[in-house]
Coordinates of C-alpha atoms (C1' of nucleotides) in Angstrom, one line a residue:
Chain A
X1 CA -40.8 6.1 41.5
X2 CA -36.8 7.5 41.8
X3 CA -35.1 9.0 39.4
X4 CA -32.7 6.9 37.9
X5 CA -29.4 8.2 36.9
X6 CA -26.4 7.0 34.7
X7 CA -22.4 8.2 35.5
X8 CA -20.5 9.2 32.7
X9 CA -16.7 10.0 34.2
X10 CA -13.6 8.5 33.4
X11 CA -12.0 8.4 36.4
X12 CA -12.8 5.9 38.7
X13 CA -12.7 7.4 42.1
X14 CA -15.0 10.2 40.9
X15 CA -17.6 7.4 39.8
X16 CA -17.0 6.5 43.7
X17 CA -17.7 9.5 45.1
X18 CA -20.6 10.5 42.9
X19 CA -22.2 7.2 43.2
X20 CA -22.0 7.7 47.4
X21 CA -23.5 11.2 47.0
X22 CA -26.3 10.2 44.6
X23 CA -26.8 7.3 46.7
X24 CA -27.6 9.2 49.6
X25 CA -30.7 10.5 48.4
X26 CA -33.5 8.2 48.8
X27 CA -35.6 9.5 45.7
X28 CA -32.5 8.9 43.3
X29 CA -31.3 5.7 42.1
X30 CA -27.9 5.3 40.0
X31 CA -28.4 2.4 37.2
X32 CA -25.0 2.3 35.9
X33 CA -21.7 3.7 35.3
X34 CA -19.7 4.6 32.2
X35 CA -16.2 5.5 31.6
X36 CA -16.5 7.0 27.8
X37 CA -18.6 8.9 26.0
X38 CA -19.0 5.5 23.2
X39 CA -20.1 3.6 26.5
X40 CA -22.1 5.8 27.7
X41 CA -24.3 6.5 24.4
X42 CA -24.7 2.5 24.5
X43 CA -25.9 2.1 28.3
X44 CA -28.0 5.0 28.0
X45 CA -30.0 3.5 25.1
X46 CA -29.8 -0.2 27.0
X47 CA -31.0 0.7 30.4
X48 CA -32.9 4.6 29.6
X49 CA -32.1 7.3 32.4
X50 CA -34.2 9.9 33.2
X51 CA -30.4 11.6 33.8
X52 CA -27.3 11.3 32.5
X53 CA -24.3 12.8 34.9
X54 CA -21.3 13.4 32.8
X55 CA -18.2 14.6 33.1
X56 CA -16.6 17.1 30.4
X57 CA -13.6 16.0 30.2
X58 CA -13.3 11.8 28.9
X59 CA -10.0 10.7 27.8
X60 CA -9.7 9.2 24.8
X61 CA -12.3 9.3 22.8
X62 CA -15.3 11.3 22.9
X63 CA -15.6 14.9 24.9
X64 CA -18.7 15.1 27.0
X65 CA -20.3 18.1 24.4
X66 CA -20.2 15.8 22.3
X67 CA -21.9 12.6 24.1
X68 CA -24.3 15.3 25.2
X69 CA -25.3 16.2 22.1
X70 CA -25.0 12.2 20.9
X71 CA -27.2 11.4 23.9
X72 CA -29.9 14.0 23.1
X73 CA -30.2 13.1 19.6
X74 CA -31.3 9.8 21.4
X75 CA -35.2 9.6 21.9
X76 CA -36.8 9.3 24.5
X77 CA -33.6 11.5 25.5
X78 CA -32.6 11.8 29.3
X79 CA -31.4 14.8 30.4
X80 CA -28.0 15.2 30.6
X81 CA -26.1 17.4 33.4
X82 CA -22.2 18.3 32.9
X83 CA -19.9 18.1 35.3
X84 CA -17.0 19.5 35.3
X85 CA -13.3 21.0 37.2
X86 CA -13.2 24.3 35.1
X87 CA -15.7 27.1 34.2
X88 CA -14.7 27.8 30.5
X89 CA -17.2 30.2 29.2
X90 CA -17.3 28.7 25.6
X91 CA -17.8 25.1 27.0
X92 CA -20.4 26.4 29.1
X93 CA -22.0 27.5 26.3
X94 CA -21.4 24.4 24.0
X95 CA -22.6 22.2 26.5
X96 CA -26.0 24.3 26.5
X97 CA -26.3 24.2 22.7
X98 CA -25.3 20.4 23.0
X99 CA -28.6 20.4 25.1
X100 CA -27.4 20.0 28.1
X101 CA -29.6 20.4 31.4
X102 CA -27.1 22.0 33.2
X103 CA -23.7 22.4 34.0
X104 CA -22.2 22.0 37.8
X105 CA -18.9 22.4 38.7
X106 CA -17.4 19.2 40.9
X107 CA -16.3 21.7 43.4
X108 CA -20.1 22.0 45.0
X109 CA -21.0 20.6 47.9
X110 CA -23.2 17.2 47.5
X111 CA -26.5 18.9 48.0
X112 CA -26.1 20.4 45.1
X113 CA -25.3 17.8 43.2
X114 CA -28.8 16.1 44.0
X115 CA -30.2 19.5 43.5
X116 CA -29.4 20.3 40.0
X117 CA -29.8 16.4 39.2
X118 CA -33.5 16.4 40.6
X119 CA -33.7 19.9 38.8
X120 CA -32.6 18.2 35.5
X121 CA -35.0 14.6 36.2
X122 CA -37.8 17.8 36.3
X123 CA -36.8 18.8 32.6
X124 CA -35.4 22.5 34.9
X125 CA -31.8 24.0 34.1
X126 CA -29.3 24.0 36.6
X127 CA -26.2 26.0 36.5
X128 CA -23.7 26.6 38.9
X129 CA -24.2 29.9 40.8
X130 CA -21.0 31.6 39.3
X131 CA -21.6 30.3 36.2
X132 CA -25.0 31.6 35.4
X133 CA -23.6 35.1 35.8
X134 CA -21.2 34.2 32.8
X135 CA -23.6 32.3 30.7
X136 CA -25.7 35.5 30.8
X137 CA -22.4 37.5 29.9
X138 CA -21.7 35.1 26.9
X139 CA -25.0 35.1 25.9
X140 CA -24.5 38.9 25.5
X141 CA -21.3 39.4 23.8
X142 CA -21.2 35.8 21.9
X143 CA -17.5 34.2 21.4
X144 CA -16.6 35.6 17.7
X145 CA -16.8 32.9 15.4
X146 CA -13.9 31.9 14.0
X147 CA -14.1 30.3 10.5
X148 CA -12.4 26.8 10.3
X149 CA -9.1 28.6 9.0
X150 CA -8.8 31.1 11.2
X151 CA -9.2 28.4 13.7
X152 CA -6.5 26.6 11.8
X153 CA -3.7 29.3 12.0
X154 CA -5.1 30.1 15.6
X155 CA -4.2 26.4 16.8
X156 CA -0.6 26.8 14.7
X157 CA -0.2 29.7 16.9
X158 CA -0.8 28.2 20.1
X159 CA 2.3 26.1 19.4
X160 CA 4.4 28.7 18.9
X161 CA 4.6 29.0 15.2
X162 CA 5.8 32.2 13.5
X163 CA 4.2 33.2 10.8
X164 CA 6.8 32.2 8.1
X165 CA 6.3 28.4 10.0
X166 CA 2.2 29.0 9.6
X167 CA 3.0 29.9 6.0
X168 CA 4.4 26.6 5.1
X169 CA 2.2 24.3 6.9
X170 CA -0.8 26.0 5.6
X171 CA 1.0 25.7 2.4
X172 CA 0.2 30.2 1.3
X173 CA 2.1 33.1 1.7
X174 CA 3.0 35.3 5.7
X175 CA 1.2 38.4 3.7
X176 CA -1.9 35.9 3.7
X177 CA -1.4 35.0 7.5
X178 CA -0.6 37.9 8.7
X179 CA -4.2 38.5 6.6
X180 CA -5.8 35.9 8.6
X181 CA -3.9 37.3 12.4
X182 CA -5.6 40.7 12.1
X183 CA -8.9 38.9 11.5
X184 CA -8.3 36.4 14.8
X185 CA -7.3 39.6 16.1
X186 CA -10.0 41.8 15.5
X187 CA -12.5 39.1 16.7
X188 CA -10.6 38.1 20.6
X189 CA -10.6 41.9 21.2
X190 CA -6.5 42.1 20.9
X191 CA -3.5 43.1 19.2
X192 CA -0.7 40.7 20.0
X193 CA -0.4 36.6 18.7
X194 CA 0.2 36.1 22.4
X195 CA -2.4 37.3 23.8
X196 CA -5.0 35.9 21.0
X197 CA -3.5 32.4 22.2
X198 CA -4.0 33.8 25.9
X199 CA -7.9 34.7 25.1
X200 CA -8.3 31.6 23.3
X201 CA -6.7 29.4 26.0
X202 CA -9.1 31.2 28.5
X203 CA -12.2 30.9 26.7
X204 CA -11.9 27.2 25.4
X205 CA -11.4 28.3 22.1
X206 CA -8.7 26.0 21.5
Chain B
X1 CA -3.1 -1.9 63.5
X2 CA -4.5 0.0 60.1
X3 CA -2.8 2.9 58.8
X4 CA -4.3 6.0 59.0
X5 CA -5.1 8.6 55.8
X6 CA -5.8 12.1 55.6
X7 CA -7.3 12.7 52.4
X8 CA -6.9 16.4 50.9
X9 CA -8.9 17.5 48.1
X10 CA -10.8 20.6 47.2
X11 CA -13.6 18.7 45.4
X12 CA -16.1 17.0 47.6
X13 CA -16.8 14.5 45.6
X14 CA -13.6 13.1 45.1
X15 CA -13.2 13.4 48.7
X16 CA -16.4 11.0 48.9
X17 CA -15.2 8.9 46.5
X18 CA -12.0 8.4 48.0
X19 CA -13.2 7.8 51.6
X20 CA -15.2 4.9 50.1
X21 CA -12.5 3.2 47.9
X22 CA -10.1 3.4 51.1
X23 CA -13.1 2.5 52.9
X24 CA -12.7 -0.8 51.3
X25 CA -9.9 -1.9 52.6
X26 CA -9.6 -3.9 55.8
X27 CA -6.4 -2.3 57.0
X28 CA -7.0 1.2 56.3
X29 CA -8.6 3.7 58.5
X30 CA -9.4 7.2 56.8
X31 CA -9.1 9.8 60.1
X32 CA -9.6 12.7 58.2
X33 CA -10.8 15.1 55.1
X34 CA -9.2 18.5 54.5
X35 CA -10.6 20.8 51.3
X36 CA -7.1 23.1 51.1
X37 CA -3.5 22.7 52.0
X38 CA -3.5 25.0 55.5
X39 CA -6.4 22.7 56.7
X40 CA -4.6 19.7 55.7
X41 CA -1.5 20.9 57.5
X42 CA -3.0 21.6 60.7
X43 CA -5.0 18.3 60.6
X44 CA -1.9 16.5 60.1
X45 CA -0.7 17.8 63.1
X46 CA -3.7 17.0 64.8
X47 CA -4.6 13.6 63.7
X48 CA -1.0 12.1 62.9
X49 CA -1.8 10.1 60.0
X50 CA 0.5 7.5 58.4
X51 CA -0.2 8.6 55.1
X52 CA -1.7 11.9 53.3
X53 CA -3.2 11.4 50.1
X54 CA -3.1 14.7 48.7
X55 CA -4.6 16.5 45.2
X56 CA -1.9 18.3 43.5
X57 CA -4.1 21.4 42.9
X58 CA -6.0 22.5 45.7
X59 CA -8.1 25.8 44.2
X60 CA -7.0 28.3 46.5
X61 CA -4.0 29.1 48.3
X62 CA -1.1 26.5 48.6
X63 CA -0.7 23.6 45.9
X64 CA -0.5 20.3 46.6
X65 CA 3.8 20.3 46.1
X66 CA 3.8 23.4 48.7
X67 CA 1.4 21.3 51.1
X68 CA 3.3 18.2 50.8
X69 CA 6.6 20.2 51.8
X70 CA 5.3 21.8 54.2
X71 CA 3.7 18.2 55.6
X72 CA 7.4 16.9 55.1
X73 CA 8.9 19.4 57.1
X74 CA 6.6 18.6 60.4
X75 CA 8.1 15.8 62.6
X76 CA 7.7 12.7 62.8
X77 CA 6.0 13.4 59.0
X78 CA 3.7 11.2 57.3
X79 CA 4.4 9.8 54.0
X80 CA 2.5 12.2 51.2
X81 CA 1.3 10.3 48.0
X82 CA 0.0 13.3 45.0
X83 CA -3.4 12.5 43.2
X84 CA -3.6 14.6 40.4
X85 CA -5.5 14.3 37.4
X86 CA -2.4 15.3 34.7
X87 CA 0.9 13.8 34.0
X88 CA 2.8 16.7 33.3
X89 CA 7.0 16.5 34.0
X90 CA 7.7 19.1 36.0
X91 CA 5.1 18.9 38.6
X92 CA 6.0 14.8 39.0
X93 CA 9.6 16.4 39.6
X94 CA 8.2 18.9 42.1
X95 CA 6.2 16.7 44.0
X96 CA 9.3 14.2 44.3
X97 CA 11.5 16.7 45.0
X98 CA 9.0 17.7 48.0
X99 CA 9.1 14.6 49.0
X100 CA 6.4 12.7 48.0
X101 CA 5.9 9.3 48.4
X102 CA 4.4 8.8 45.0
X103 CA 2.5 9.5 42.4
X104 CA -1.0 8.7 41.0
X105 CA -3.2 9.4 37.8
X106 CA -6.5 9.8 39.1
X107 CA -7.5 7.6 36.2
X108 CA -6.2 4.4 37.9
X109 CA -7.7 1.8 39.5
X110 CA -8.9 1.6 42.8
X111 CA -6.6 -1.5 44.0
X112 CA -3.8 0.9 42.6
X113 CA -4.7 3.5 44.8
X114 CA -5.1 0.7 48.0
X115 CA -1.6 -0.5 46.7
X116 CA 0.0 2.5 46.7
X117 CA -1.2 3.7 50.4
X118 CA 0.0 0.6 51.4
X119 CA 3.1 0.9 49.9
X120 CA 3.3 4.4 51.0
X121 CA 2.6 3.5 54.8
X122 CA 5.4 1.3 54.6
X123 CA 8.1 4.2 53.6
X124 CA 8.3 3.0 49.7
X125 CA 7.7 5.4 46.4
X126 CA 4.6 4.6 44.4
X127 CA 4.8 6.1 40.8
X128 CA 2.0 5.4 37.8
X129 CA 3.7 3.1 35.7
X130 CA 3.5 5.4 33.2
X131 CA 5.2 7.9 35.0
X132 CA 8.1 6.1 36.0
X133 CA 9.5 5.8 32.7
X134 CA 8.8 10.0 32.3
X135 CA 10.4 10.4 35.9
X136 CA 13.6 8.8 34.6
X137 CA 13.7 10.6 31.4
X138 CA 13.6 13.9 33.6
X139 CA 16.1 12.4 35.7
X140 CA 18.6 12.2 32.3
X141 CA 17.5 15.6 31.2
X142 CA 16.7 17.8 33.7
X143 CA 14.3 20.4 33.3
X144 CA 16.2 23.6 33.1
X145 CA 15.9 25.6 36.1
X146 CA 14.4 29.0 35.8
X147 CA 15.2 31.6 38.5
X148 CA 12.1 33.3 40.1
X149 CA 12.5 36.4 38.3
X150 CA 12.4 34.4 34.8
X151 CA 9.6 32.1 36.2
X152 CA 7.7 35.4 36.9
X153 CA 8.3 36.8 33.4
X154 CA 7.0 33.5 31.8
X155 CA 3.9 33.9 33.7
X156 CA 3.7 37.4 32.7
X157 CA 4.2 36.0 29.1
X158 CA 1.9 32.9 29.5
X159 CA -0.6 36.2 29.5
X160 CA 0.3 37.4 26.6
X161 CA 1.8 40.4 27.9
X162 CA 4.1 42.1 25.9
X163 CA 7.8 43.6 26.8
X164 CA 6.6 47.1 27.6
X165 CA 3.5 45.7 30.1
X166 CA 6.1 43.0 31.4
X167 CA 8.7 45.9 32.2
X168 CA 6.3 47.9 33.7
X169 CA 4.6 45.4 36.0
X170 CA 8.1 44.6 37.2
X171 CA 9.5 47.9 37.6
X172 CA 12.2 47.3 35.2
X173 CA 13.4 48.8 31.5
X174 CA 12.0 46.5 28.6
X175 CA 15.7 45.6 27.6
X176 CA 16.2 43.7 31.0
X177 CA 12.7 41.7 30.6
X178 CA 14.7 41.2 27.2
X179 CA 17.6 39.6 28.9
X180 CA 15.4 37.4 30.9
X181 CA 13.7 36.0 28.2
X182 CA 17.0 35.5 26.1
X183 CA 17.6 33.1 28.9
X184 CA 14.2 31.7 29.5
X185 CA 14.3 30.5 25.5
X186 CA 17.4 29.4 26.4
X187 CA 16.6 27.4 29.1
X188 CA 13.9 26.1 27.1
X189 CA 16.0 25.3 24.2
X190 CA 13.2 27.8 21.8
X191 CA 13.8 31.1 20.1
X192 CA 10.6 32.6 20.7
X193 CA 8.1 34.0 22.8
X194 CA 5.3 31.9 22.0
X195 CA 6.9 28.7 21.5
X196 CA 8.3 29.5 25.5
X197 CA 4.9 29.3 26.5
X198 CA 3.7 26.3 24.6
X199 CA 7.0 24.3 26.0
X200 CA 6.1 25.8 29.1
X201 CA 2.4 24.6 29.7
X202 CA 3.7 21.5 28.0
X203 CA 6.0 20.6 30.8
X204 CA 3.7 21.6 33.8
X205 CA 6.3 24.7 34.2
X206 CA 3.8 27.2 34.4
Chain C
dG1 C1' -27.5 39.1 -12.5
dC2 C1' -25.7 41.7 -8.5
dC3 C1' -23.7 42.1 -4.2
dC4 C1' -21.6 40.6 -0.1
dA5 C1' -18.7 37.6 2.8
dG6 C1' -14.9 34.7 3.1
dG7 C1' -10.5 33.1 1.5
dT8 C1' -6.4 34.2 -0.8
dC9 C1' -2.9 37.4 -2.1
dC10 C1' 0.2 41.7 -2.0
dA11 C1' 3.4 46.1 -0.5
dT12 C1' 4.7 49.4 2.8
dC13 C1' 5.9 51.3 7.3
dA14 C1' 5.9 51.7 12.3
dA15 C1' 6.2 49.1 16.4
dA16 C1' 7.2 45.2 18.8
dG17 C1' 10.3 41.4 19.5
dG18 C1' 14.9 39.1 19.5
dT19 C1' 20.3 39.3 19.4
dT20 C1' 24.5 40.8 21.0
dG21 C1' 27.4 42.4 24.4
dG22 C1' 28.5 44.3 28.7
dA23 C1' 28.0 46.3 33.8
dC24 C1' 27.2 45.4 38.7
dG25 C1' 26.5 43.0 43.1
dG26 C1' 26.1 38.7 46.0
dC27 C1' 27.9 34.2 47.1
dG28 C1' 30.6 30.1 47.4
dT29 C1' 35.2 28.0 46.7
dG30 C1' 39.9 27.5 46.2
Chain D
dC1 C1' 40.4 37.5 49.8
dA2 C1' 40.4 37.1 45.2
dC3 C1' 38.3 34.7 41.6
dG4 C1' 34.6 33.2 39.0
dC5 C1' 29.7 32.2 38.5
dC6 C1' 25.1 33.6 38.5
dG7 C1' 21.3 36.5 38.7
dT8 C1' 19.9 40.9 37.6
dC9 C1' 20.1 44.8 35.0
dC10 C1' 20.8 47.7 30.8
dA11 C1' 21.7 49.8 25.7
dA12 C1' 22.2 49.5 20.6
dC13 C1' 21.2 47.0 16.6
dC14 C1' 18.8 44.0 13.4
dT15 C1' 14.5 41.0 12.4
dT16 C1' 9.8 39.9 12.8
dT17 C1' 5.3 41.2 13.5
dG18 C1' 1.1 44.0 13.1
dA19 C1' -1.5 48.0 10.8
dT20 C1' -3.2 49.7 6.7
dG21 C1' -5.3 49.6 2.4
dG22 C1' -5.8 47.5 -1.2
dA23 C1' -6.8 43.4 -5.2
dC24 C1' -8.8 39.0 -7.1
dC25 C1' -11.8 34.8 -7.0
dT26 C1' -15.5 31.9 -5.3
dG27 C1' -20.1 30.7 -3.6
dG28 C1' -24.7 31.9 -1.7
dG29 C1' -28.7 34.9 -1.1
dC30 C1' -31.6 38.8 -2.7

DNA sequence: GCCCAGGTCCATCAAAGGTTGGACGGCGTG
DNA sequence: CACGCCGTCCAACCTTTGATGGACCTGGGC
C-alpha cells in the first residue's frame, strides 16, 4: 500500500517539480495538490494523507505553521513535512511546536525529499542536516519571549520609527518606550534599535 | 525547429518542475540544468541555448542579475528571462538593465511561463503584468543611485552596525561614515538610520 | 492576603546618531 | 586646461537614543 501524499505550495512550478520527484518513487503516491493553506485544510480532510508536503511560505492567506498546526488538530492527522527556501531558527522551531514532522529545505537533492517524506509516512522526524544542528542550538538557548507589546514596538521599529513616532502610535509616553527598548534589548542579546531589528529579522521574529 | 532552454536554479526541485512544464510544450526543447550562475555561464557557452531561464538568487556566488550580464555579454547571447519569487523594484530594474528579456513571478501560471519563453526566443520583453505597471513607475522615479561606498555602508547598516563598527570595518573616521549616510537618507528621501534600512529592503536595494 | 511579573510612567546623564559645512582628488565637458 | 561635479573624506555642533534607577497599578499564583 503507498503512501499517499498531498502538496501544499503556492507556486505552481514547485507543485511541478515536487509532483515529478515524488512521482518517481514507486512506494509514494501524490493525491492532490493545494495552493493555500484554507485549501489545503479542506483536501486533507476530503481525500486523508498519510503526508502533507507544505511549503512555509503561502501568499495570501494562511502561513504554513499555521496550516500545520490547523492540519494536526485534524484527526486522524497526517503528518505534515515543511518545506521551505530559508532556515529561520524561530520558524524551525514553530513549525515543530505546530507539530510538524519535519522540516527540509527545497535546496536538497530529490532523494531526500522522498527520504524525509517516507521518514514522516513512518510517524519519524526529519530535519534537514544543517538544521538539526540549530534546532538543537534553539532548543538550548530558547528565542526570548517577547510579550505582545514588546512585539508591538519591536515591529514599529523595524519600520524605522523613532521613539517619539512609537510614542504616538502606541498612544504613551518615549520614557515608556524607551522602557519597553531596554527590555527588547535585554532579551535579543543587544544594545542598539538597529541591531534588535537585525536579530529579529534574522531569527523570524518579525 | 524548437527553441532551446537552459534552465538555472539552485533548487532542484524547481529545476524538476520547470523541465516538466517546458516539457510540455511541443516546440520547446530544455538542453540543459545549471544549479549556480558560473555553471550556467559555461553551459551557455557550451550548449547555445535560445533562451536562459534564470532564478534571480542563486545561493552562492553570482546572482541571477550578475549571471544574466555576464550571459549578455557572450556572443551571439541568448535571450535571459529572471524567475524570481519577489517583486521587489530595484532588482526588476537590475535585471532589465542587464538585459533581461523579462520578468516572471514564480507564482504564475504555467502557460505564462511557455508564453514568455516563446516570446523571449523571439527577441521580445516578457514582464508580469503586475510588474509592468511597477517597471514604469521606476521608470518616472528612478531609484536613486547609491555609489558603492554608500551601498556598502547600508549593508553594514542593514546589520545594525553602528557608526564606530562601520568606521572601523571601512578604515575610515566615524564622521566620514557620517557623510555617507547623510547622503544615503538623502538618496532615500529618510532622515534616519533605521527608516534607510526599512526603505532599503523595501525596494530590493539591499 | 502577599508577592511577583508585566505594563505603564518618570528624570537624569553619557554615548551614540544626525546636521552643517568644508577640503581634496579624479573625470568629463566646454 | 580650467571649470564644475561627484565621490570620498573630515571636524564641530546639536539632537536623539540608551542606561540607570526608580515609582505605581493590575492580575495571577502561593
Amino acid at each position: 500500500m503507498p503512501i499517499t501524499v498531498l502538496i501544499v505550495d503556492d507556486h505552481p512550478v514547485v507543485r511541478t517539480g515536487l509532483r515529478a520527484v515524488l512521482d518517481g518513487a514507486a512506494d509514494l503516491v501524490v493525491v492532490g495538490e493545494a495552493a493555500t493553506g484554507e485549501e489545503a485544510l479542506a483536501m486533507t480532510e476530503q481525500v486523508r494523507p498519510d503526508v502533507v508536503l507544505c511549503d512555509l511560505r503561502l501568499g495570501e492567506g494562511m502561513d504554513g505553521i499555521a496550516t500545520t498546526a490547523a492540519i494536526r488538530a485534524l484527526s486522524p492527522a497526517p503528518a505534515v513535512l515543511i518545506l521551505t527556501t530559508y532556515d529561520r531558527d524561530a520558524e524551525v522551531l514553530g513549525a515543530i511546536e505546530a507539530g510538524a514532522a519535519g522540516y527540509l529545505l527545497k535546496g536538497v537533492a530529490p532523494a531526500t525529499i522522498l527520504e524525509a517524506v517516507e521518514t514522516a509516512a513512518r510517524g519519524g522526524t526529519y530535519l534537514s542536516a544543517d538544521l538539526a544542528t540549530r534546532v538543537v542550538a534553539g532548543m538550548r538557548s530558547p528565542l526570548p519571549r517577547l510579550t505582545d507589546r514588546e512585539v508591538e514596538v519591536l515591529r514599529l521599529l523595524a519600520t524605522g520609527a523613532s521613539n517619539r513616532e512609537m510614542a504616538k502610535a502606541l498612544f504613551v509616553t518615549e520614557a515608556t518606550v524607551k522602557s519597553h527598548l531596554v527590555h527588547i534589548f535585554t532579551k535579543l542579546g543587544v544594545d542598539s534599535r538597529a541591531r534588535a531589528v537585525h536579530v529579529a529579522r534574522e531569527t523570524g521574529l518579525i
